[in-house]
JSON list of C-alpha atoms and ligand atoms in Angstrom, two decimals:
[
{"chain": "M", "resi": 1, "resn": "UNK", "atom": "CA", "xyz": [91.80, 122.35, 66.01]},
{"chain": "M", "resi": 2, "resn": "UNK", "atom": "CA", "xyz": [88.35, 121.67, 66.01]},
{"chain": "M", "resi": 3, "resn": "UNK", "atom": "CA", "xyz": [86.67, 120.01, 69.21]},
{"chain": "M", "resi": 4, "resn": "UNK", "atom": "CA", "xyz": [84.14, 117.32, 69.37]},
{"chain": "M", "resi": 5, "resn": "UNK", "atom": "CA", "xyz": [82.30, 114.80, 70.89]},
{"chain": "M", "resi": 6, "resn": "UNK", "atom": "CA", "xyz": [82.36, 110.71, 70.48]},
{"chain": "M", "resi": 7, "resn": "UNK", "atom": "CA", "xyz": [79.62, 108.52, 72.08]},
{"chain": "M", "resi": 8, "resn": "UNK", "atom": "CA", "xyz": [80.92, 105.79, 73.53]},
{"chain": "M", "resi": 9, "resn": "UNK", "atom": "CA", "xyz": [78.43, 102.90, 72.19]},
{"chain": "M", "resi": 10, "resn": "UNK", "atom": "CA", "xyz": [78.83, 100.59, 74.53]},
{"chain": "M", "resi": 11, "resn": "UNK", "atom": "CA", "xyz": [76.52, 102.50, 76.95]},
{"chain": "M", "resi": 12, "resn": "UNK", "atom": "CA", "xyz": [73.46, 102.62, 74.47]},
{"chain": "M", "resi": 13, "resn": "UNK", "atom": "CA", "xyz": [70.62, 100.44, 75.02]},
{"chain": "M", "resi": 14, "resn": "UNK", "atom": "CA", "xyz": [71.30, 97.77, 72.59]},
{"chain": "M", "resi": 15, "resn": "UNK", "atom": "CA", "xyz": [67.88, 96.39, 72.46]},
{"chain": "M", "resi": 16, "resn": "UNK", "atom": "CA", "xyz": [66.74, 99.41, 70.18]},
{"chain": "M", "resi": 17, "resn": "UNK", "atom": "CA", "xyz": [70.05, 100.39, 68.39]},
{"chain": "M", "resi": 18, "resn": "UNK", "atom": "CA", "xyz": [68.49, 102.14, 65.87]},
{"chain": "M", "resi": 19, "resn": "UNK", "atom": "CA", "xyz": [66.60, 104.42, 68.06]},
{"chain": "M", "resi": 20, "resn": "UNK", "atom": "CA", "xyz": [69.97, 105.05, 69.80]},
{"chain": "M", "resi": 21, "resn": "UNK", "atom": "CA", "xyz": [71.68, 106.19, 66.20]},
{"chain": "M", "resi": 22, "resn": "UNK", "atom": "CA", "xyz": [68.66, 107.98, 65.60]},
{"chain": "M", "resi": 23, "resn": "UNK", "atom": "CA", "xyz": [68.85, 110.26, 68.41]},
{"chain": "M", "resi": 24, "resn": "UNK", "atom": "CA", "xyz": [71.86, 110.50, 68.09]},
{"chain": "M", "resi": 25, "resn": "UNK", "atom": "CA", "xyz": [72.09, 111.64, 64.58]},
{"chain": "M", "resi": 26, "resn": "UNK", "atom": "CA", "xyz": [69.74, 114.35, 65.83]},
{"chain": "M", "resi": 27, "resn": "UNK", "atom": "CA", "xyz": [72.58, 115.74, 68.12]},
{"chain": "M", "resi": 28, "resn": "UNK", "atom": "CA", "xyz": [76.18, 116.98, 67.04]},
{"chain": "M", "resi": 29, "resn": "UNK", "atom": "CA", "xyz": [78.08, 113.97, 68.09]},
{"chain": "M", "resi": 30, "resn": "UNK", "atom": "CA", "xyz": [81.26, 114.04, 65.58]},
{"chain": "M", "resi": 31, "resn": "UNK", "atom": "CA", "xyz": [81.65, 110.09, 66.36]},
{"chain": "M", "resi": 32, "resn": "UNK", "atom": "CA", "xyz": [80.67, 107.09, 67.18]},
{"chain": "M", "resi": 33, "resn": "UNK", "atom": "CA", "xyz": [83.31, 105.60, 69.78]},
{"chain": "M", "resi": 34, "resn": "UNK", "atom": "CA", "xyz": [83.56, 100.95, 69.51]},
{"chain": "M", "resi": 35, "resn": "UNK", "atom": "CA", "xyz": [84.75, 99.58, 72.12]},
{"chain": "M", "resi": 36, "resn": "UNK", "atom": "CA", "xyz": [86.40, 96.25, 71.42]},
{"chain": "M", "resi": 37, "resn": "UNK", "atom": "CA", "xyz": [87.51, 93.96, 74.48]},
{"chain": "M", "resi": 38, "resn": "UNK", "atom": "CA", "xyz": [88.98, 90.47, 74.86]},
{"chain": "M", "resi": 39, "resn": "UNK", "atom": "CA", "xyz": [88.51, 90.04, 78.20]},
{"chain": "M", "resi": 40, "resn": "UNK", "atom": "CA", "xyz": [92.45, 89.69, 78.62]},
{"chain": "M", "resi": 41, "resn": "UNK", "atom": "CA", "xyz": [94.09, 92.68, 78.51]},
{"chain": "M", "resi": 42, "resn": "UNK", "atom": "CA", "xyz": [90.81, 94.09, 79.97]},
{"chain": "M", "resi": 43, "resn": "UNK", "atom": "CA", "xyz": [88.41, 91.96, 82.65]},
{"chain": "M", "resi": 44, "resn": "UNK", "atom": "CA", "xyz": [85.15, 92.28, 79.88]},
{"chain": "M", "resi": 45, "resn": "UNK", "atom": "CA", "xyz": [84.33, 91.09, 76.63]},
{"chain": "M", "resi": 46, "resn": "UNK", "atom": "CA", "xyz": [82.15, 93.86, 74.41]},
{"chain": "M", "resi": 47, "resn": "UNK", "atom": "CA", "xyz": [81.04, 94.18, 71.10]},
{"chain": "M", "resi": 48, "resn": "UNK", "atom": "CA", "xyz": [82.74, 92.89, 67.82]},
{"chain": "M", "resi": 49, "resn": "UNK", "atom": "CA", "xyz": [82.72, 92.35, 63.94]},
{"chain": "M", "resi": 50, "resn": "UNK", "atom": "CA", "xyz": [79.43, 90.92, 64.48]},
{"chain": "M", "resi": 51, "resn": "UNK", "atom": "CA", "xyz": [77.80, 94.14, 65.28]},
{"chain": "M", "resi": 52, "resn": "UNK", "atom": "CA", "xyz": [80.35, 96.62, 62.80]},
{"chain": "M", "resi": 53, "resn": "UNK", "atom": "CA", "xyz": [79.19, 94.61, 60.16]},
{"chain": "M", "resi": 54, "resn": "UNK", "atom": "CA", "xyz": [75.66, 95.65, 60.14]},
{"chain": "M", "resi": 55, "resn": "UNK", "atom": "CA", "xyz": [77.01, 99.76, 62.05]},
{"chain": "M", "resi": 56, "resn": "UNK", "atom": "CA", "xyz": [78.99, 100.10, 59.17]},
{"chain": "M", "resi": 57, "resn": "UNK", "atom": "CA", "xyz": [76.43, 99.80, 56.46]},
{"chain": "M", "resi": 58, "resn": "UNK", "atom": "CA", "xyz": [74.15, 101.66, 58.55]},
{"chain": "M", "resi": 59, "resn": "UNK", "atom": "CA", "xyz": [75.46, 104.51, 60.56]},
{"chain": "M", "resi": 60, "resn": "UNK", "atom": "CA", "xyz": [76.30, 107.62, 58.70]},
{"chain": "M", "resi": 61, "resn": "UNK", "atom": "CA", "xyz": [77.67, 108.96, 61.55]},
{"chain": "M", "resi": 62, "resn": "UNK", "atom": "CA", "xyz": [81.77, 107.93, 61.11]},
{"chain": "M", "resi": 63, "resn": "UNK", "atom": "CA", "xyz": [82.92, 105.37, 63.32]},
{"chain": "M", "resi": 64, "resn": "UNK", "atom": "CA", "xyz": [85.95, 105.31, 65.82]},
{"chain": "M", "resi": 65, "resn": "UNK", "atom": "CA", "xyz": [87.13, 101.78, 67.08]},
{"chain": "M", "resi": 66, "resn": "UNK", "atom": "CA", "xyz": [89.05, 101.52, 70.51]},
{"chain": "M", "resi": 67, "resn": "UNK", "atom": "CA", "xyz": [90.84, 98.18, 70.49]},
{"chain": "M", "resi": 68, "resn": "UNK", "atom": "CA", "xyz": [91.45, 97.04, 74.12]},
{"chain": "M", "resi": 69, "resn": "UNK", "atom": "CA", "xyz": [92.79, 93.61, 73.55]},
{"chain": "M", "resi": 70, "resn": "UNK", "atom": "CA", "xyz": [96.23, 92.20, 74.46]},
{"chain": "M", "resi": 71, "resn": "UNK", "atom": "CA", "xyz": [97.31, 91.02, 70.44]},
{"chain": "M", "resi": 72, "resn": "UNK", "atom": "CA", "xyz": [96.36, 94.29, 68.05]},
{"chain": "M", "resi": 73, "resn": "UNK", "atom": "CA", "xyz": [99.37, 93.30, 66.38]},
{"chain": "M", "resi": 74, "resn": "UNK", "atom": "CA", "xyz": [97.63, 90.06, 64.64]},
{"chain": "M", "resi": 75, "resn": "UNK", "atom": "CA", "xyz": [93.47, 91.20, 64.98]},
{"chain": "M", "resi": 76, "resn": "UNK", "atom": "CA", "xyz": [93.92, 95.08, 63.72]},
{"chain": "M", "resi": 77, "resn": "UNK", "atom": "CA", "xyz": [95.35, 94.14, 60.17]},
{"chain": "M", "resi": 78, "resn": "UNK", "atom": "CA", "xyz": [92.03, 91.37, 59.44]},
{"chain": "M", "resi": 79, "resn": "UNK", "atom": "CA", "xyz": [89.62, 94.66, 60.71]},
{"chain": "M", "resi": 80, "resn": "UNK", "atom": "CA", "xyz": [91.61, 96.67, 58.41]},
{"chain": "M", "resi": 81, "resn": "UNK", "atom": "CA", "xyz": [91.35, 94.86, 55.81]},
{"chain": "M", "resi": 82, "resn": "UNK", "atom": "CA", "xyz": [87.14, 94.49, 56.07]},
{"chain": "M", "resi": 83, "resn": "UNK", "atom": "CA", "xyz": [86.22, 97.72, 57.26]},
{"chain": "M", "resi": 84, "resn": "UNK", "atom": "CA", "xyz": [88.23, 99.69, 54.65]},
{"chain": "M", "resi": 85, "resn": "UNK", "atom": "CA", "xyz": [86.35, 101.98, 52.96]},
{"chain": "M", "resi": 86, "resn": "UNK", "atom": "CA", "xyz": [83.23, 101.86, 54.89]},
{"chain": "M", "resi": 87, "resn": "UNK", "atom": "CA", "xyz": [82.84, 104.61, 57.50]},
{"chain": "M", "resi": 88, "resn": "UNK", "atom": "CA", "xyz": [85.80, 103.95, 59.66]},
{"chain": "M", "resi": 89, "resn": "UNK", "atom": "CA", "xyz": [88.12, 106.76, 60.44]},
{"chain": "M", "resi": 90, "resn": "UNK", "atom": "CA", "xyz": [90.12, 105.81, 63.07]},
{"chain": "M", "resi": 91, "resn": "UNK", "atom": "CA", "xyz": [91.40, 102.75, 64.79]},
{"chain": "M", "resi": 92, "resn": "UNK", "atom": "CA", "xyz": [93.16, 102.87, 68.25]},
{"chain": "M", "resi": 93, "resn": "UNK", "atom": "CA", "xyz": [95.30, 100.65, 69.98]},
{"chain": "M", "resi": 94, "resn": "UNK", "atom": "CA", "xyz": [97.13, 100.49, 73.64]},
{"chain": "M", "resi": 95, "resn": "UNK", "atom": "CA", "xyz": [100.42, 101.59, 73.52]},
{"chain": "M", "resi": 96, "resn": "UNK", "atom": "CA", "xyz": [101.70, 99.01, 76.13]},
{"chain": "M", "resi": 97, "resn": "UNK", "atom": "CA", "xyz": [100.28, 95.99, 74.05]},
{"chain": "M", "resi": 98, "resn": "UNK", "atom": "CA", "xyz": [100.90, 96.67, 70.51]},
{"chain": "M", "resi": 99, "resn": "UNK", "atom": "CA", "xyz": [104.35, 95.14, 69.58]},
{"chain": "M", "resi": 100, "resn": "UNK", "atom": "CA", "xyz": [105.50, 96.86, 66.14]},
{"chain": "M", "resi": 101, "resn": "UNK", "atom": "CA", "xyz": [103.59, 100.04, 66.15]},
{"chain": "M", "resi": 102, "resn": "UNK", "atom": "CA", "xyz": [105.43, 101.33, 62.70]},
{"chain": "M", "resi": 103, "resn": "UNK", "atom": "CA", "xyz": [104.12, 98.54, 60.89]},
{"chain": "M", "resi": 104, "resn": "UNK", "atom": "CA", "xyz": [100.68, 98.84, 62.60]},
{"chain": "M", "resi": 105, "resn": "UNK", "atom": "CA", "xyz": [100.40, 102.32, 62.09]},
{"chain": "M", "resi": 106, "resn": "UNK", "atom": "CA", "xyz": [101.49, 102.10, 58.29]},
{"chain": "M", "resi": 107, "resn": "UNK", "atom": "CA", "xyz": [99.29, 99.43, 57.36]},
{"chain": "M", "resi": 108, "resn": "UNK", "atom": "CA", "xyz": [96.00, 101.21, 58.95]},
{"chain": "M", "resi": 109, "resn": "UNK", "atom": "CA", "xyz": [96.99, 104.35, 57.34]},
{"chain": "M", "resi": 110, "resn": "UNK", "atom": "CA", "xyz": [97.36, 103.02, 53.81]},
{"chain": "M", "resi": 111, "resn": "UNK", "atom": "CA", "xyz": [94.10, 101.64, 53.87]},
{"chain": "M", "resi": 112, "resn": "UNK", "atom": "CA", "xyz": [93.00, 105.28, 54.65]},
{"chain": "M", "resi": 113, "resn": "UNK", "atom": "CA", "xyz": [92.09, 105.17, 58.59]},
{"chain": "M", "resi": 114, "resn": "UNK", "atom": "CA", "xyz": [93.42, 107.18, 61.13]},
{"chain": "M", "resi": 115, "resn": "UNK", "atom": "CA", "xyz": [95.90, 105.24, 63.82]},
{"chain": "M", "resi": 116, "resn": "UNK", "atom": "CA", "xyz": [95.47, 106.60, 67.01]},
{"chain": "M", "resi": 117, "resn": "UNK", "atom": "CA", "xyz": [97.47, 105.54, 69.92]},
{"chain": "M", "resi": 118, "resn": "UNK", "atom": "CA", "xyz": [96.37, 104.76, 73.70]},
{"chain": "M", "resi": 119, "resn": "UNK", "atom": "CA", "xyz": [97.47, 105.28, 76.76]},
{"chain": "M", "resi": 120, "resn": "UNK", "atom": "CA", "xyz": [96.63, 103.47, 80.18]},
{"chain": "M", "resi": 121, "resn": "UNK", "atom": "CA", "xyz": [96.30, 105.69, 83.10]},
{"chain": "M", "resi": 122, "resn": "UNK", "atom": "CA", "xyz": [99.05, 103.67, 84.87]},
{"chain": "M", "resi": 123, "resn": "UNK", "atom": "CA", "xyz": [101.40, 104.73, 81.83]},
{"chain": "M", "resi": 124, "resn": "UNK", "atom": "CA", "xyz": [102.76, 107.63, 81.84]},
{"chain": "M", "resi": 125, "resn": "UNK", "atom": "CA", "xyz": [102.79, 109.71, 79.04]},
{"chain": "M", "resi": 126, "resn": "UNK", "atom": "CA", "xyz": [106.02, 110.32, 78.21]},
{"chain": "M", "resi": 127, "resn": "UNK", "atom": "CA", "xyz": [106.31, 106.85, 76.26]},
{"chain": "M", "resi": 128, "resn": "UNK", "atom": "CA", "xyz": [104.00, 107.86, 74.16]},
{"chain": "M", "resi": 129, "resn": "UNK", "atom": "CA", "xyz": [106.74, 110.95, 73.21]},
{"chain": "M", "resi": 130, "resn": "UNK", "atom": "CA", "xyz": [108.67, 108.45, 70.91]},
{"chain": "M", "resi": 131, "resn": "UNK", "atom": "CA", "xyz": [106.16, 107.26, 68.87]},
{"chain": "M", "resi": 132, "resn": "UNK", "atom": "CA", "xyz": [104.71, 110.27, 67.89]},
{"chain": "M", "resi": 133, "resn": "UNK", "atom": "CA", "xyz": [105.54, 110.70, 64.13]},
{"chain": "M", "resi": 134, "resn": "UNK", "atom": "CA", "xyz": [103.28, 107.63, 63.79]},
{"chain": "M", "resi": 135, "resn": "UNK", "atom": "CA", "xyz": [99.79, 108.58, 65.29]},
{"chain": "M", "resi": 136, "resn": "UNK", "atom": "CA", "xyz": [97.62, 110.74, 64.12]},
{"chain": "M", "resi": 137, "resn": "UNK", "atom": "CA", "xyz": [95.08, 110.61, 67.42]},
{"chain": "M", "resi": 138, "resn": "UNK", "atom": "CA", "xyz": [96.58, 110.17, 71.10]},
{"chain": "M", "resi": 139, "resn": "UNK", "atom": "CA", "xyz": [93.84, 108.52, 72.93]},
{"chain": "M", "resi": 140, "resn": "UNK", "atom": "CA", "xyz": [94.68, 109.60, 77.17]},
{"chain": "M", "resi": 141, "resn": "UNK", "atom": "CA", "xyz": [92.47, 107.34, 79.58]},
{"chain": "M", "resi": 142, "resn": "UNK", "atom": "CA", "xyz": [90.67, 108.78, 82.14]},
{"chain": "M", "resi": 143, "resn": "UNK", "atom": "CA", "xyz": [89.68, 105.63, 83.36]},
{"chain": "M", "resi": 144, "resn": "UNK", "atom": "CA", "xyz": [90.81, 102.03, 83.74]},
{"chain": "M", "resi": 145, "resn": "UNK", "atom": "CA", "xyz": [89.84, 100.02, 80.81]},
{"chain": "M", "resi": 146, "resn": "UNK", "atom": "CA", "xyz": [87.10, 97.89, 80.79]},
{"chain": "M", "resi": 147, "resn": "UNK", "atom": "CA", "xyz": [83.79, 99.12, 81.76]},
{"chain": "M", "resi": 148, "resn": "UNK", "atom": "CA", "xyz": [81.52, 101.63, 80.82]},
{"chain": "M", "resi": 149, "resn": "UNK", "atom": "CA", "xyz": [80.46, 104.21, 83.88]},
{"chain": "M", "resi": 150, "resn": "UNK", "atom": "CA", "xyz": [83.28, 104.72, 85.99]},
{"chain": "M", "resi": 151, "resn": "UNK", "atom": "CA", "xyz": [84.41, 107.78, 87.81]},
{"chain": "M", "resi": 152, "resn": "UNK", "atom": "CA", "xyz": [86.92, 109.55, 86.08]},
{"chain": "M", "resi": 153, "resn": "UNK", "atom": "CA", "xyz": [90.90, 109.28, 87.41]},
{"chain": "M", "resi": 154, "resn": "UNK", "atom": "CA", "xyz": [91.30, 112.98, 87.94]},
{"chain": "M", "resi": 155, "resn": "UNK", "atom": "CA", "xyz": [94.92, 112.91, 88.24]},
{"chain": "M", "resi": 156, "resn": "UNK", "atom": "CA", "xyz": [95.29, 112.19, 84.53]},
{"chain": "M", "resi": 157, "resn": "UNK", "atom": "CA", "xyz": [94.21, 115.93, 83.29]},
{"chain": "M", "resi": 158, "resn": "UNK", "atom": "CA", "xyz": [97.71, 116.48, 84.37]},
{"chain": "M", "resi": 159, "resn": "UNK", "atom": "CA", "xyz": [98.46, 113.79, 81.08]},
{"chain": "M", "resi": 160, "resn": "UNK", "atom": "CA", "xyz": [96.25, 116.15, 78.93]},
{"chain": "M", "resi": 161, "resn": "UNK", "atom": "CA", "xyz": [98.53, 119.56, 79.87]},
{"chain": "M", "resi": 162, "resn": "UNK", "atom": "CA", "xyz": [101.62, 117.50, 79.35]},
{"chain": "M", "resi": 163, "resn": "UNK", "atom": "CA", "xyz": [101.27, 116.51, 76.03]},
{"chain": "M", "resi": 164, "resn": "UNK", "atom": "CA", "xyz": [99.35, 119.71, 74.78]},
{"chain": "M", "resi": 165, "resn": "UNK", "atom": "CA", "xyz": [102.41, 121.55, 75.98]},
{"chain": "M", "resi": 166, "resn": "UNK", "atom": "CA", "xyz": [104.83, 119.14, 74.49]},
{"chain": "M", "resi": 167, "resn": "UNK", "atom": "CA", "xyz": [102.57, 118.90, 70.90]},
{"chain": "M", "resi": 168, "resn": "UNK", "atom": "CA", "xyz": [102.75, 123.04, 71.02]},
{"chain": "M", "resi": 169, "resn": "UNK", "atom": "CA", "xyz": [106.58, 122.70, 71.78]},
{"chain": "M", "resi": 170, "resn": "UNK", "atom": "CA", "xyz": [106.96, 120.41, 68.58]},
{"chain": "M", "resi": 171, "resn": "UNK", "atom": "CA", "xyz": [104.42, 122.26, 66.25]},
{"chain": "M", "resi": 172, "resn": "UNK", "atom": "CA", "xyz": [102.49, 119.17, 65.97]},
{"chain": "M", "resi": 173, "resn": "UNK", "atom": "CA", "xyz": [98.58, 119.00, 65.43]},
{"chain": "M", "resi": 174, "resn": "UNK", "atom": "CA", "xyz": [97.53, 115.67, 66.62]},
{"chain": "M", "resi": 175, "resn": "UNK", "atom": "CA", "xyz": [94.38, 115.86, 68.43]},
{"chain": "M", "resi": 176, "resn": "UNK", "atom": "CA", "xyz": [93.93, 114.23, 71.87]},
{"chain": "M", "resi": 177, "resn": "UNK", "atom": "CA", "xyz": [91.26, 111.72, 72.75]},
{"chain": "M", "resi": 178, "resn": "UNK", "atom": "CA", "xyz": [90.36, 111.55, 76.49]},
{"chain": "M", "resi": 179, "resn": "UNK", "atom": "CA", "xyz": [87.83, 108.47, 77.39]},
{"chain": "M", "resi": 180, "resn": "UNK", "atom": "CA", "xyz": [86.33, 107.30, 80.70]},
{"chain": "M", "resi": 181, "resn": "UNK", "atom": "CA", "xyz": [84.00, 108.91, 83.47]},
{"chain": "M", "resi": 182, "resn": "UNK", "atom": "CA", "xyz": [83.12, 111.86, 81.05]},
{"chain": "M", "resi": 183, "resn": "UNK", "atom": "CA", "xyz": [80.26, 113.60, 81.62]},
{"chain": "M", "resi": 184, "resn": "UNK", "atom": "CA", "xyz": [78.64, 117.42, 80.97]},
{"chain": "M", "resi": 185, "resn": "UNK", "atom": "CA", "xyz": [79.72, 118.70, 84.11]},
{"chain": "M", "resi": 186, "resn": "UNK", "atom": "CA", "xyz": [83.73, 117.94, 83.73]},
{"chain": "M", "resi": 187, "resn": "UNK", "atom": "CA", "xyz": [84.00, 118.33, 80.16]},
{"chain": "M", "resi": 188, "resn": "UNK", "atom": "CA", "xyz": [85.34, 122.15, 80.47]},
{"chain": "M", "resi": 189, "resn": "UNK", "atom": "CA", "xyz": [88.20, 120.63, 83.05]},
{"chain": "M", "resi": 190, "resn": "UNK", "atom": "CA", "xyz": [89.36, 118.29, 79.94]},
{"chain": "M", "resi": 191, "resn": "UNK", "atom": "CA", "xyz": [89.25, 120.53, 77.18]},
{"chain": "M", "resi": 192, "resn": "UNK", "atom": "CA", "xyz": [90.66, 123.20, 79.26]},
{"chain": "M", "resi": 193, "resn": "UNK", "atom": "CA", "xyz": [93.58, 121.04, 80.13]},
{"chain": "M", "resi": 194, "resn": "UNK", "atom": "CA", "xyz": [93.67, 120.79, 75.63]},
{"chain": "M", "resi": 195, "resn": "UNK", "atom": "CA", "xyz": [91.71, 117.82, 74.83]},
{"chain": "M", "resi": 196, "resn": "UNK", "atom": "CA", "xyz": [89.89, 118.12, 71.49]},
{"chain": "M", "resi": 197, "resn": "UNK", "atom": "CA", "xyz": [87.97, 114.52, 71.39]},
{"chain": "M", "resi": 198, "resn": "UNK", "atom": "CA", "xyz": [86.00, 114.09, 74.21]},
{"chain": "M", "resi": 199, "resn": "UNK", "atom": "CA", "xyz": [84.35, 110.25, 74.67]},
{"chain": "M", "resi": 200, "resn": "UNK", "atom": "CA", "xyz": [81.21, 110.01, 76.88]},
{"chain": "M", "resi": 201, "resn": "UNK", "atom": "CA", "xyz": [79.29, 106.72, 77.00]},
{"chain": "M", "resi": 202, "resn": "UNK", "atom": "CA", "xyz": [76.91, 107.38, 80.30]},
{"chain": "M", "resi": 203, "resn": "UNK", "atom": "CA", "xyz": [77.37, 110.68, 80.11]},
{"chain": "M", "resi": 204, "resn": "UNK", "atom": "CA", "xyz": [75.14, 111.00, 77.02]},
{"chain": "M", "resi": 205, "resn": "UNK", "atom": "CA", "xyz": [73.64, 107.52, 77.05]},
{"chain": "M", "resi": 206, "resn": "UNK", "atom": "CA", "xyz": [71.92, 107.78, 80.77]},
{"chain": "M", "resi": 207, "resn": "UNK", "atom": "CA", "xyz": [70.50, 111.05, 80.10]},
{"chain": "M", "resi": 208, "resn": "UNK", "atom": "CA", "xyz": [67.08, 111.58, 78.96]},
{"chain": "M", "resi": 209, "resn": "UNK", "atom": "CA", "xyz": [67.93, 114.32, 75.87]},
{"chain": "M", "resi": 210, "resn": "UNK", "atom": "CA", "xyz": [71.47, 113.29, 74.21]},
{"chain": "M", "resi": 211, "resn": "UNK", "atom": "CA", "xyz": [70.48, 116.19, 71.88]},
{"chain": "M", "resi": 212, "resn": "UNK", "atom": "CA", "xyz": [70.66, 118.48, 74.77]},
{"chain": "M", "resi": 213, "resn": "UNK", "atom": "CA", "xyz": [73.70, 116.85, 76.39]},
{"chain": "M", "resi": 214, "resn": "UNK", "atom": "CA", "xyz": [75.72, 116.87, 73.79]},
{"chain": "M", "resi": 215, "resn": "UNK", "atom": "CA", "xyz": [75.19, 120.71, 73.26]},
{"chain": "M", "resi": 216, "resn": "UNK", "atom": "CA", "xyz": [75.67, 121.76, 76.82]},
{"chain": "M", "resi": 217, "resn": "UNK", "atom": "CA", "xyz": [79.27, 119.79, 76.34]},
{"chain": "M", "resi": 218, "resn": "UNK", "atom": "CA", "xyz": [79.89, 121.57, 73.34]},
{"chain": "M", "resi": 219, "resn": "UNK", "atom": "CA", "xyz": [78.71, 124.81, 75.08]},
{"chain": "M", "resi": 220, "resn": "UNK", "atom": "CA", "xyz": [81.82, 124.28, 77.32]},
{"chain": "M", "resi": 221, "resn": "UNK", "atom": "CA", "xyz": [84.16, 123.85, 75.02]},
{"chain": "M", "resi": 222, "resn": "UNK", "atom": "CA", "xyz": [87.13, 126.84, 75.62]},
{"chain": "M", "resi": 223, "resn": "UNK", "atom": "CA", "xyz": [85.88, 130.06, 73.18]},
{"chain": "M", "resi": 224, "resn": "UNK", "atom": "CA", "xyz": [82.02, 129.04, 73.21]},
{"chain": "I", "resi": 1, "resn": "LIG", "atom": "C1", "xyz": [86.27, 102.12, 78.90]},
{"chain": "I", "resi": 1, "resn": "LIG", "atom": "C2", "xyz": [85.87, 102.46, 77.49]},
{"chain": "I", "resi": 1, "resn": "LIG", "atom": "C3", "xyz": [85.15, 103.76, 77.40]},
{"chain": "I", "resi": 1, "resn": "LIG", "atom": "C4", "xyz": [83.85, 103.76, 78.13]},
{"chain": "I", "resi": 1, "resn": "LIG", "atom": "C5", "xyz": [83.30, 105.14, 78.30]},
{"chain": "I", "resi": 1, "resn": "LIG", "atom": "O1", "xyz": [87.07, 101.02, 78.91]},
{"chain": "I", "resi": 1, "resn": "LIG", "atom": "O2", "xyz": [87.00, 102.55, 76.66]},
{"chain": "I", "resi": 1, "resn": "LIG", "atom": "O3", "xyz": [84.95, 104.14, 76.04]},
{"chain": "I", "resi": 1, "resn": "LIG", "atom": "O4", "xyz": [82.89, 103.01, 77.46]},
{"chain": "I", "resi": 1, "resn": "LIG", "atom": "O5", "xyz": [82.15, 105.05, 79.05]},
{"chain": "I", "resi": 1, "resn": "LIG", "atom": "P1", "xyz": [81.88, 106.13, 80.18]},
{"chain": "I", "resi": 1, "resn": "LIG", "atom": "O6", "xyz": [81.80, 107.44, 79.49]},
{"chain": "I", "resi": 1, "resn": "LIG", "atom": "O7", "xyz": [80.57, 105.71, 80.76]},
{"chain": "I", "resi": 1, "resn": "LIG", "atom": "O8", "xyz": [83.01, 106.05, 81.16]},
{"chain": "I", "resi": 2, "resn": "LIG", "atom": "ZN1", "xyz": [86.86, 103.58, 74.69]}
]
């Protein structure tokens, strides 16, 4: 499986957005990473359809949403049904908040988006284990949800070598997603550990050359 990067967006200086997507289109980010919060099942409100509306015509970059808000169940199916089509390709939601996640996961699908599922770093990741043939993306946090430019919870990497060793076990190929305090200097630890989609929002955002960040991460990707 093929590793890459996501930029978190909600780190990017949104006075000049289309400098930000700019520069970034000049490095090898693989995503863009959306943060959506309600300020209920997370303390902050972010960015919404508002803003996708006018990403989604514009960046060419494909876009990843994280969902963190306490009814996915009802607000996932009305983003599905907008964003289909445009450059969407994958739509996550919290495990511990999502009610029916068959139903989510086959409606997000059939509109041709990757589900991905997420996990809260006081879950632990064994519950994830049963709704596997669903998913095609487990997102592991690294970070309690919410905020951009945290330290990362080092005692989750032990999540990561979990469910690598349980995906290898099963022969399944679903990539894992690992989001929150990720920067150039503890990428290696992650992938390492067999995460493929690495999320950084300060980590590229507060650096000066995003093209240059964004390769040294990829330089420290295992086999580089
Ligand atoms: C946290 C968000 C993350 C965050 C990442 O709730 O889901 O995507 O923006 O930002 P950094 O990389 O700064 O922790
Ligand atoms: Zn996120």
């Amino acid at each position: 499986m093929k590793n890459f990067i996501a930029a978190s967006l909600i780190a990017a200086n949104f006075w000049n957005l289309e400098k930000e997507f700019k520069r970034l289109k000049e490095s090898r980010v693989g995503w863009i990473h959306y943060d959506i919060m309600d300020g209920h099942y997370v303390p902050n409100i972010t960015i919404g359809s508002c803003e996708l509306d006018s990403l989604v015509k514009k960046s060419s970059i494909p876009i990843d949403i994280h969902f963190m808000v306490s009814n996915p169940d009802e607000i996932v199916p009305l983003f599905v049904k907008k964003y289909k089509n445009l450059n969407v390709v994958n739509i996550t939601v919290h495990l511990e908040v999502c009610s029916n996640i068959p139903k989510l996961s086959r409606l997000i699908k059939r509109a041709g988006i990757g589900f991905g599922l997420a996990v809260h770093p006081s879950t632990p990741i064994k519950n994830i284990y049963k709704f596997i043939r669903y998913i095609d993306l487990a997102l592991i946090m690294t970070v309690k949800p919410g905020f951009a430019g945290q330290k990362i919870i080092t005692s989750c990497i032990k999540k990561i070598k979990a469910l690598s060793t349980y995906l290898k076990h099963n022969n399944l190929e679903i990539p894992i997603q690992v989001d929150g305090g990720i920067k150039s200097d503890n990428v290696s630890r992650l992938t390492s550990a067999g995460a493929n989609i690495i999320v950084s929002g300060t980590g590229i955002f507060k650096t000066n050359d995003y093209k240059e960040t964004v390769k040294e991460m990829i330089n420290s990707f295992p086999g580089k």
